[in-house]
mmCIF file of C-alpha atoms in Angstrom:
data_model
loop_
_atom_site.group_PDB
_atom_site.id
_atom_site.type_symbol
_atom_site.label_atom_id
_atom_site.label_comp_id
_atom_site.label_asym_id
_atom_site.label_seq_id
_atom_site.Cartn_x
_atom_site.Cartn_y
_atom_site.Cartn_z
ATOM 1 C CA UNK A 238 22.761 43.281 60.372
ATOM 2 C CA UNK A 239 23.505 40.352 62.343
ATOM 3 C CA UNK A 240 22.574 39.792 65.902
ATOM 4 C CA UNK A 241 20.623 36.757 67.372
ATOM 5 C CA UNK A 242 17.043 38.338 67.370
ATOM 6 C CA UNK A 243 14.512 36.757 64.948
ATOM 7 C CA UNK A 244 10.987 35.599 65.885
ATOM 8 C CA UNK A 245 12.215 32.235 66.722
ATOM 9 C CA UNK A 246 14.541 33.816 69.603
ATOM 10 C CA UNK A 247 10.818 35.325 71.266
ATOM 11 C CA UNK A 248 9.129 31.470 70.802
ATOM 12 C CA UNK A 249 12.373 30.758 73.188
ATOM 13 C CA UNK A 250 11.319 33.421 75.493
ATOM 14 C CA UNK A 251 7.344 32.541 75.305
ATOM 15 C CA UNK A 252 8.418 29.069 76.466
ATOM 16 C CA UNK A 253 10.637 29.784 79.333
ATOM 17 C CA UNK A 254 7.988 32.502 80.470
ATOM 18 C CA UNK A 255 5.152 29.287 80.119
ATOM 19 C CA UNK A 256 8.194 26.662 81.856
ATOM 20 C CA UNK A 257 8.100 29.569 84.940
ATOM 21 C CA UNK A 258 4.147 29.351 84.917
ATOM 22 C CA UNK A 259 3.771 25.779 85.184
ATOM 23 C CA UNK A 260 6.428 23.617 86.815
ATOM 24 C CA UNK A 261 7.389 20.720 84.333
ATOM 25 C CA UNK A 262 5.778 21.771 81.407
ATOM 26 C CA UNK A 263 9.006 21.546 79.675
ATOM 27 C CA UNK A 264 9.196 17.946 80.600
ATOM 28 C CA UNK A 265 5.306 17.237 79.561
ATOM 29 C CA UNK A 266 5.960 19.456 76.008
ATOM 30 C CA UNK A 267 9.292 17.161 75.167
ATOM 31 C CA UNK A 268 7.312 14.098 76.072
ATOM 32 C CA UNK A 269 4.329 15.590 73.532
ATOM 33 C CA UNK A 270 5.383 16.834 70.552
ATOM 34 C CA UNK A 271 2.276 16.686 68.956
ATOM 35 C CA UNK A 272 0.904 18.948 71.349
ATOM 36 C CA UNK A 273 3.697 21.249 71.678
ATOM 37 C CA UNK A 274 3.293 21.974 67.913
ATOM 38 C CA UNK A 275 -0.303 22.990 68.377
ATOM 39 C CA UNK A 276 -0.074 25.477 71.410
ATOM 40 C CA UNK A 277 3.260 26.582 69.479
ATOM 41 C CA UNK A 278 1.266 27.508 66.040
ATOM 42 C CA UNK A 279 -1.758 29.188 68.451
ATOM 43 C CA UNK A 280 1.295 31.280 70.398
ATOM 44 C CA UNK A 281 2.057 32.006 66.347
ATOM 45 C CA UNK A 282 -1.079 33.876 65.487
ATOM 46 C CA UNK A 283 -0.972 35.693 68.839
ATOM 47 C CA UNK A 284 2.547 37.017 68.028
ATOM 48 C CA UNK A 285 1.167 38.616 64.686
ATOM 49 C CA UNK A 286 -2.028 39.580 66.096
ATOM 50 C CA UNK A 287 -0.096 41.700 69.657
ATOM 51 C CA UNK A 288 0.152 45.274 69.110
ATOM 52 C CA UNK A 289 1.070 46.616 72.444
ATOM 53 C CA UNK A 290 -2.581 47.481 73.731
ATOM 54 C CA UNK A 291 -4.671 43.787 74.087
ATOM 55 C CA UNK A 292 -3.888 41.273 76.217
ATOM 56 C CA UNK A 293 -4.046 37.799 74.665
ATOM 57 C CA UNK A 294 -5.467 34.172 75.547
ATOM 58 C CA UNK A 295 -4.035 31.096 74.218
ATOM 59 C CA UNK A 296 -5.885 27.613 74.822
ATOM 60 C CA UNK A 297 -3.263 24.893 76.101
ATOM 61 C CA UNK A 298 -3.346 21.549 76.045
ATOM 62 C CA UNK A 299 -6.335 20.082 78.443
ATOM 63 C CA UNK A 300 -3.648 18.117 80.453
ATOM 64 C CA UNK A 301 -1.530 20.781 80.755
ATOM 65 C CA UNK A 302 -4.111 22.978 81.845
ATOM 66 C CA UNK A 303 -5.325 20.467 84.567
ATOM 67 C CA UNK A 304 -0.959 19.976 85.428
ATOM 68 C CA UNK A 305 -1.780 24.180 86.116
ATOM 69 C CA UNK A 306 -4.967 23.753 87.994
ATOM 70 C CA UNK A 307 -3.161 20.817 90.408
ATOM 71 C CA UNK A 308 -0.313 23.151 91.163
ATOM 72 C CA UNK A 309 -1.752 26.124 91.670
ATOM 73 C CA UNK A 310 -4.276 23.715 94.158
ATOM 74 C CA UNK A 311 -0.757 22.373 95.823
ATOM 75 C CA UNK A 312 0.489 26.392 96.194
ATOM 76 C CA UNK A 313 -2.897 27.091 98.627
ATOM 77 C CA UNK A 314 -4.253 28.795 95.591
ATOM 78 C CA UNK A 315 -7.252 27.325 94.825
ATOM 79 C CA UNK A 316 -9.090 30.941 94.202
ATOM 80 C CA UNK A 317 -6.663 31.272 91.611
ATOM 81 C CA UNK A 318 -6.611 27.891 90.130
ATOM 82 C CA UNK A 319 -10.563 28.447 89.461
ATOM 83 C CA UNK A 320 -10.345 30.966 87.356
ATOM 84 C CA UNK A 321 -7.796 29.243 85.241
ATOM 85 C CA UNK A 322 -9.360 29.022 81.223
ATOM 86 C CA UNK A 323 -6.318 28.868 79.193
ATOM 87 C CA UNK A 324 -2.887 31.066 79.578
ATOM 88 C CA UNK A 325 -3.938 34.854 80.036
ATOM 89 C CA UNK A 326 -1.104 36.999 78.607
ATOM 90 C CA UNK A 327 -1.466 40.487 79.999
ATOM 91 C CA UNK A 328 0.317 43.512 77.922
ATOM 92 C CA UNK A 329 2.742 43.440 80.552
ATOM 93 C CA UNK A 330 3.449 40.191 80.110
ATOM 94 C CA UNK A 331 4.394 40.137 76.446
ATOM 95 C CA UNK A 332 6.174 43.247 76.596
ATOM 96 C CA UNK A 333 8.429 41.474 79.036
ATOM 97 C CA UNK A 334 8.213 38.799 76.294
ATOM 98 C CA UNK A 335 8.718 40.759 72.957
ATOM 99 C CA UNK A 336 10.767 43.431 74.221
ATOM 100 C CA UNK A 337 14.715 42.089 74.833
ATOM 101 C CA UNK A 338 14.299 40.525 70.914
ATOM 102 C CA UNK A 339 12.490 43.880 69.576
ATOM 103 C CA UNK A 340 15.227 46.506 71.190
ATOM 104 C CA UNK A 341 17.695 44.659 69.961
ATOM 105 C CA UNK A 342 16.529 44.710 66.479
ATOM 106 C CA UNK A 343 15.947 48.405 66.706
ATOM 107 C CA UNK A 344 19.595 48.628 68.216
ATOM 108 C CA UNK A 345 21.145 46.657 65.008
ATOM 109 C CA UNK A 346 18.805 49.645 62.794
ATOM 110 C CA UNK A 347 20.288 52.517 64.291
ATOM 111 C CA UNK A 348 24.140 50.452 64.204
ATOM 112 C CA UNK A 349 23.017 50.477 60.466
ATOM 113 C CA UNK A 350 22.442 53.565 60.090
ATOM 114 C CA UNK A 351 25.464 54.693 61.720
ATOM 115 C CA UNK A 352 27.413 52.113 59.447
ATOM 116 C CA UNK A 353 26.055 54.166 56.305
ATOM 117 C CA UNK A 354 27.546 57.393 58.298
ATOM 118 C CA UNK A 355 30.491 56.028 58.532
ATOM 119 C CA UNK A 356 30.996 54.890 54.360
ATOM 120 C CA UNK A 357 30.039 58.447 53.498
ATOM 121 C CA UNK A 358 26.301 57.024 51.919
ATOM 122 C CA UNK A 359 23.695 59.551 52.321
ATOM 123 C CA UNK A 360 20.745 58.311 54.605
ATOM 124 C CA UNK A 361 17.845 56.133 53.761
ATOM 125 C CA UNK A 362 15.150 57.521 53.705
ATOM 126 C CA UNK A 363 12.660 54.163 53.292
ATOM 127 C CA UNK A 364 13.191 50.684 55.381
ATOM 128 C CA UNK A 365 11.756 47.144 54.470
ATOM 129 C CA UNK A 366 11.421 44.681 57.327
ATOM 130 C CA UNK A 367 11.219 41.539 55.776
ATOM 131 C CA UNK A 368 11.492 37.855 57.253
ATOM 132 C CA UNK A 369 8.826 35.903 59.528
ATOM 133 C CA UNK A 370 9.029 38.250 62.639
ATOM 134 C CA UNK A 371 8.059 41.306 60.736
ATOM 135 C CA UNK A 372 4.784 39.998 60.383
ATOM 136 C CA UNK A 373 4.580 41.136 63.897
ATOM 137 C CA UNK A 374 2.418 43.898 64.104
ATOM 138 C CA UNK A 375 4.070 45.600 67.887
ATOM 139 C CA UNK A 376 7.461 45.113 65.773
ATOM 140 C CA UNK A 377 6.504 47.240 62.513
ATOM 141 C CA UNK A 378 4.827 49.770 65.357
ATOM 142 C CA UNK A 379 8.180 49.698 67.996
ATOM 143 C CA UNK A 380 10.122 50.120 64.146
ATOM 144 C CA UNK A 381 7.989 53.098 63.212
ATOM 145 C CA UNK A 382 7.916 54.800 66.555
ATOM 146 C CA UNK A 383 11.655 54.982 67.006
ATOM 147 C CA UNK A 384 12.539 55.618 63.619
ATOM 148 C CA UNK A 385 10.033 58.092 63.380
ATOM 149 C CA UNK A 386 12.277 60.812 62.641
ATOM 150 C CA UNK A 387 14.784 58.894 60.438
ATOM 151 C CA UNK A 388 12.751 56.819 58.019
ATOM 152 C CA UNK A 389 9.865 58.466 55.691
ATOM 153 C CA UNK A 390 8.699 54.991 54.742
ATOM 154 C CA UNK A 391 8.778 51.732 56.558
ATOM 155 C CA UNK A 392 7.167 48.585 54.100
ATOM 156 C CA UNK A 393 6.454 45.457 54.898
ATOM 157 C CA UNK A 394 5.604 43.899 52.029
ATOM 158 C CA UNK A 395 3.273 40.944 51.393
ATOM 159 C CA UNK A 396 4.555 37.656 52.823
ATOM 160 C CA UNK A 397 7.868 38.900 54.505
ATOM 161 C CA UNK A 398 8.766 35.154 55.469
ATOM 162 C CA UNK A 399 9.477 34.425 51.869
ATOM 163 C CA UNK A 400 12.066 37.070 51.386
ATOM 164 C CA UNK A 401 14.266 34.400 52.947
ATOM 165 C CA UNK A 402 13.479 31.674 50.928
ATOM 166 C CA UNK A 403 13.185 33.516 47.883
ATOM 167 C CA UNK A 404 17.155 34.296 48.344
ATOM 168 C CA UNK A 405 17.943 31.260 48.670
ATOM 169 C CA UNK A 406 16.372 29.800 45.552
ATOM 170 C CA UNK A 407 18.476 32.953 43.976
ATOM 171 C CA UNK A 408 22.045 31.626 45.139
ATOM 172 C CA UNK A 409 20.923 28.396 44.462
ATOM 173 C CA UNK A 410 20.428 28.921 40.830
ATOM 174 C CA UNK A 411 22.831 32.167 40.592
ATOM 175 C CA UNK A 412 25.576 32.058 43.279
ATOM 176 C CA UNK A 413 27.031 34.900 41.384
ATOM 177 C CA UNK A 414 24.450 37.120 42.097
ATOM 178 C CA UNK A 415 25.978 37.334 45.599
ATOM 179 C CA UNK A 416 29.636 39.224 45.610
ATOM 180 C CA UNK A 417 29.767 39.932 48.892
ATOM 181 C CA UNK A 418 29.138 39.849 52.600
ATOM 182 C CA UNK A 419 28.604 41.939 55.593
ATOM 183 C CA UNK A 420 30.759 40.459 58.278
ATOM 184 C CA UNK A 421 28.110 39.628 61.617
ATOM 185 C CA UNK A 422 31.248 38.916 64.147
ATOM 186 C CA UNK A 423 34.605 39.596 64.087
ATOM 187 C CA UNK A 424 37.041 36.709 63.347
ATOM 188 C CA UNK A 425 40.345 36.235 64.075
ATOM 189 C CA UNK A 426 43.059 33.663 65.702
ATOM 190 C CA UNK A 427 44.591 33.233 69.553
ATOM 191 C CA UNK A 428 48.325 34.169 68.877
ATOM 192 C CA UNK A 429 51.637 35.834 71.468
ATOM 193 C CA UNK A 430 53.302 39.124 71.209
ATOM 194 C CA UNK A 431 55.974 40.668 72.318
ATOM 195 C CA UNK A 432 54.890 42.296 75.615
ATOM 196 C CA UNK A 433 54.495 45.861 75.656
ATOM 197 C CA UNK A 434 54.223 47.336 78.862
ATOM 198 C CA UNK A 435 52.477 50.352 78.112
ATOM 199 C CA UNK A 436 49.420 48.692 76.063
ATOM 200 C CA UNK A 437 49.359 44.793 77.372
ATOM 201 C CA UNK A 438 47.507 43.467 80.441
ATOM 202 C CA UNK A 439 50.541 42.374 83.032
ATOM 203 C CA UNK A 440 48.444 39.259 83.661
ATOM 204 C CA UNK A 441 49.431 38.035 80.141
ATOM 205 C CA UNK A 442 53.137 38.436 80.594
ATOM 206 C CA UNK A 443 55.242 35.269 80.452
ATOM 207 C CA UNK A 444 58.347 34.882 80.059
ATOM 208 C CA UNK A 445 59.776 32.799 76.492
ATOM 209 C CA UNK A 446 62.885 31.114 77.382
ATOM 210 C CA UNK A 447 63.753 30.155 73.814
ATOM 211 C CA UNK A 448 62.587 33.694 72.420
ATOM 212 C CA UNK A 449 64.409 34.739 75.330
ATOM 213 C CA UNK A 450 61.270 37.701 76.254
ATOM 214 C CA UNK A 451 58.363 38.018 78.100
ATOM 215 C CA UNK A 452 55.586 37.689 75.675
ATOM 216 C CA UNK A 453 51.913 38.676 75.679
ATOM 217 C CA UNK A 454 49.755 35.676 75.802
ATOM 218 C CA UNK A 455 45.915 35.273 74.443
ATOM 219 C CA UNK A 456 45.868 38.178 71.825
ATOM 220 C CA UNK A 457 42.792 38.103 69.229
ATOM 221 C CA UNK A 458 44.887 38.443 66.037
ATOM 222 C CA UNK A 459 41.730 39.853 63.971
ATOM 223 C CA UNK A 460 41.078 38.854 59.992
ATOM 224 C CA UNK A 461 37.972 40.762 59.496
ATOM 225 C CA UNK A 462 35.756 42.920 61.493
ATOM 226 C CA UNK A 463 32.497 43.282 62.483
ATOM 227 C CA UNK A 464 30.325 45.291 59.627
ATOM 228 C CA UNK A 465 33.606 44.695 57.293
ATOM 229 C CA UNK A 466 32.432 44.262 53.666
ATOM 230 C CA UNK A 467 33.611 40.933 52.453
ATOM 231 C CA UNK A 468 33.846 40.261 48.988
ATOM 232 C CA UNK A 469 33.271 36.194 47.656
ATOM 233 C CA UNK A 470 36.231 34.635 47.130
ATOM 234 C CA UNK A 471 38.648 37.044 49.077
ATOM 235 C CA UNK A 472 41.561 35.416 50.917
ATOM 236 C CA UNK A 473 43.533 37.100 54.256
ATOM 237 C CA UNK A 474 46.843 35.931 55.249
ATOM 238 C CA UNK A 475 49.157 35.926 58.376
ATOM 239 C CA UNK A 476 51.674 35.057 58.812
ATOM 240 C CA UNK A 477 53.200 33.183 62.611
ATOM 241 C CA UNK A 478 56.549 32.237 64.266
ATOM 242 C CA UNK A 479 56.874 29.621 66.572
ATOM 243 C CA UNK A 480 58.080 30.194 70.079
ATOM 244 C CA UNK A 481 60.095 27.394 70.279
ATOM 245 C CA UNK A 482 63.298 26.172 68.344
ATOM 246 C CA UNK A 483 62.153 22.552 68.627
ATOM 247 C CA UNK A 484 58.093 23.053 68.099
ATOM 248 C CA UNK A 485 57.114 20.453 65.820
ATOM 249 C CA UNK A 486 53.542 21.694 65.730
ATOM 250 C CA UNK A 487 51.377 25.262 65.565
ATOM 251 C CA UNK A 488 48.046 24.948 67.272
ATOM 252 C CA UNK A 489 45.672 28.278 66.122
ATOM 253 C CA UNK A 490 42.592 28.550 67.760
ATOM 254 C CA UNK A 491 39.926 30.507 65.374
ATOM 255 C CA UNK A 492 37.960 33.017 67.288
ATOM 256 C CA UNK A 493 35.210 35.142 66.876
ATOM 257 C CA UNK A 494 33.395 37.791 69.004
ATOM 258 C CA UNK A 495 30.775 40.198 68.338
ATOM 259 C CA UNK A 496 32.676 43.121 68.720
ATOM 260 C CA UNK A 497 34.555 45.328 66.247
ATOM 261 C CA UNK A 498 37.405 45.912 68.702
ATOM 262 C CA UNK A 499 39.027 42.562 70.823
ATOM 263 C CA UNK A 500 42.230 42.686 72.183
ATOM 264 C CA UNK A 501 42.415 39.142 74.027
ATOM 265 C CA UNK A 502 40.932 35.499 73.328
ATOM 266 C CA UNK A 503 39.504 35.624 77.000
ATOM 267 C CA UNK A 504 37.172 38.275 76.675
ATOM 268 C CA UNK A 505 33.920 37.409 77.778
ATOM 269 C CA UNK A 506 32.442 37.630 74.243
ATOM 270 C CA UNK A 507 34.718 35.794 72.623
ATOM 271 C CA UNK A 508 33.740 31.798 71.232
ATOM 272 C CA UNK A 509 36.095 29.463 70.341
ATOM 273 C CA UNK A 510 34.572 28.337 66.772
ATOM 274 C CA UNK A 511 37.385 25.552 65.993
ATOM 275 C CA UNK A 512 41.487 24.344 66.676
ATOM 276 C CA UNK A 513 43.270 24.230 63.501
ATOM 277 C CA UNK A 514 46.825 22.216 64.268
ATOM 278 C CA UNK A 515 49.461 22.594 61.700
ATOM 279 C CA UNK A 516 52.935 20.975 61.473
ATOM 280 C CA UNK A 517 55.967 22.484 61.286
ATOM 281 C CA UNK A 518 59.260 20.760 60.166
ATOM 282 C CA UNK A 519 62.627 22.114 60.603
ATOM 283 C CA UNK A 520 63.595 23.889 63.980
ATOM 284 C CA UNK A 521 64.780 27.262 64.770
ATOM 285 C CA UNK A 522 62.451 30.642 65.709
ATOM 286 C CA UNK A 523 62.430 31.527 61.633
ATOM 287 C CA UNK A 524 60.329 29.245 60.584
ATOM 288 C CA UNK A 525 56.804 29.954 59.381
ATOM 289 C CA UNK A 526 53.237 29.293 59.333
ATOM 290 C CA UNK A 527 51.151 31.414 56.584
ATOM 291 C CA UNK A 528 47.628 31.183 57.982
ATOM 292 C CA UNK A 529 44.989 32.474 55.549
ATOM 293 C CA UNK A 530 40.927 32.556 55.789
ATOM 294 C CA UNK A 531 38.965 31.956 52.615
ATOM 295 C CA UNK A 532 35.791 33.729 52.012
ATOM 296 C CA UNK A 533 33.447 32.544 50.059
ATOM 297 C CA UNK A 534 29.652 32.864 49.595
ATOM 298 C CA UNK A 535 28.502 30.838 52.374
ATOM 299 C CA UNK A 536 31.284 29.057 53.847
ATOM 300 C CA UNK A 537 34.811 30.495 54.652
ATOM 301 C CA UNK A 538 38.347 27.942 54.896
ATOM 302 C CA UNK A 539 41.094 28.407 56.970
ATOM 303 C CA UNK A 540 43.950 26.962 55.391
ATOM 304 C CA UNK A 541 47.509 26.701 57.890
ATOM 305 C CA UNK A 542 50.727 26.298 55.273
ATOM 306 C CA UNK A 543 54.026 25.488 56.312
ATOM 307 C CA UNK A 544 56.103 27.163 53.187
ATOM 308 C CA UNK A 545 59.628 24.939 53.966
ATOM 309 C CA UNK A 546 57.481 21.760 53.068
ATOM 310 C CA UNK A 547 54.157 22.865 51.442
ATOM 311 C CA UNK A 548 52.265 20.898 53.544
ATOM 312 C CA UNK A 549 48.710 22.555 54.604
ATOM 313 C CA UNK A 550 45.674 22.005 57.063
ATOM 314 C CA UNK A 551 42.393 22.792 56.092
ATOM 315 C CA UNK A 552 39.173 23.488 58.302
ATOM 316 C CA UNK A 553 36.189 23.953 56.170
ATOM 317 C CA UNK A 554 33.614 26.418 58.757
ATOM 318 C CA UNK A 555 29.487 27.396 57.908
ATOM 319 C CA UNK A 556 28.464 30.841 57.638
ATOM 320 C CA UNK A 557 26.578 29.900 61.146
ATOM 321 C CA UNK A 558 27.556 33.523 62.485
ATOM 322 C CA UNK A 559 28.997 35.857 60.262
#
């Protein structure tokens, strides 16, 4: 489905929520890894174990505890620091913790679902949540509350975490098995236009003295979209103009966002993954550049060809994203 939501992405929240506790912890956890991996594993078992309704207590580190006690002491709160006996997590608390990660996860569902809509596929009526976080037990409940009404069935089977590894032992010995991909972000290329006044932002206009026009600057020239089906071993072409009779080089920034429908590089959204520079020999505005991304099963290439000579640029991206 994509999205940046897994189990590891509420650790990051558990430890910023402990860093706002106790000033410096994140200081006194780099300087201790030992003891960082301890109170991490404990914070482990109480992410299984929350369902919503029980608070939770996690031990910390004795000198951790005592950095707590001092502060708290420093604040005028010395009530406060008395009772301390480990990191009380109230249902509040985790909610606050859990919840940003776990409605986004039921977002991506229901995008799913839609998705199927869309292909004409009649809709599921069973869900498996597999992968470490659906261990969680106020995930598989959140799941089965809001899908109440769409799923029949929601499994978790035994030992979700492996699912993971499992397919990856698959494509390591099969790579075959896998003929396709479900695109996470969009991904496309920084390119002009000629500007259209009825559809282009006016703050993009510039004037192209050798084109002699105003083009429209920062457009997201997309290659595939968001959700797009993407099968191993497809290739996508463009092909560019330069803007300039005596440009000796292209320079095409690759892009990707996570929405389906970008119009310009600048959008908030948007990341600049890498600069592929290509030259161009010759001069004149009919030259070209054929720029074409490469999918394959866990990598994709851009490759930038100038056809007059042959010559080619290669960039080589992971699968980090999509």
């Amino acid at each position: 489905t994509g999205g940046m939501c897994g189990g590891t992405f509420v650790d990051d929240r558990f430890v910023k929520f402990l860093q706002n506790k106790i000033n410096k912890s994140d200081k006194f956890l780099e300087e201790n890894q030992q003891l960082f991996v301890k109170l991490m594993g404990k914070w482990e078992a109480a992410k299984r174990s929350f369902d919503g309704t029980s608070d939770i207590s996690i031990d910390l580190p004795s000198k951790l505890e005592r950095m707590w006690v001092d502060q708290l002491i420093e604040e005028g709160k010395a009530e406060e620091a008395e009772e301390v006996d480990g990191l009380e997590l109230s249902v509040k608390d985790l909610k606050f913790i859990f919840d940003p990660v776990v409605d986004q996860i039921c977002l991506l569902i229901q995008e799913q679902r839609e998705d199927l809509k869309t292909r004409g596929c009649s809709s599921p009526t069973s869900m498996y949540l597999v992968g470490g976080f659906s261990e969680s037990r106020y995930l598989q409940k959140r799941v089965r509350e809001t899908f109440a009404d769409c799923f029949e069935h929601v499994y978790t089977p035994p030992q979700p975490g492996s699912a993971i590894v499992q397919g990856a032992v698959v494509f390591g010995l099969n790579p075959s098995k896998f003929s396709s991909r479900i695109a996470r972000r969009t991904y496309g290329v920084d390119a002009t236009s000629t500007f259209d006044e009825l559809t282009h932002d006016p703050t993009k206009k510039k004037w192209y003295t050798d084109l002699n026009r105003f083009q429209c600057e920062s457009l997201f020239t997309k290659y595939i979209e968001k959700g797009q089906e993407i099968p191993c071993g497809s290739v996508i072409k463009h092909s560019f103009k330069p803007t300039s009779l005596k440009q000796k080089r292209v320079s095409f920034t690759i892009l990707s966002t996570p929405n389906k429908k970008p119009k310009y590089s600048d959008e908030a959204d948007v990341v600049e993954e890498a600069v592929l520079e290509v030259p161009i020999a010759g001069a004149g505005l009919d030259r070209e550049i054929e720029v074409e991304f490469q999918f394959g099963a866990t990598t994709f290439g851009v490759t930038g060809t100038d056809p007059l000579t042959g010559k080619k640029c290669d960039l080589n991206l992971q699968f980090n994203r999509l």
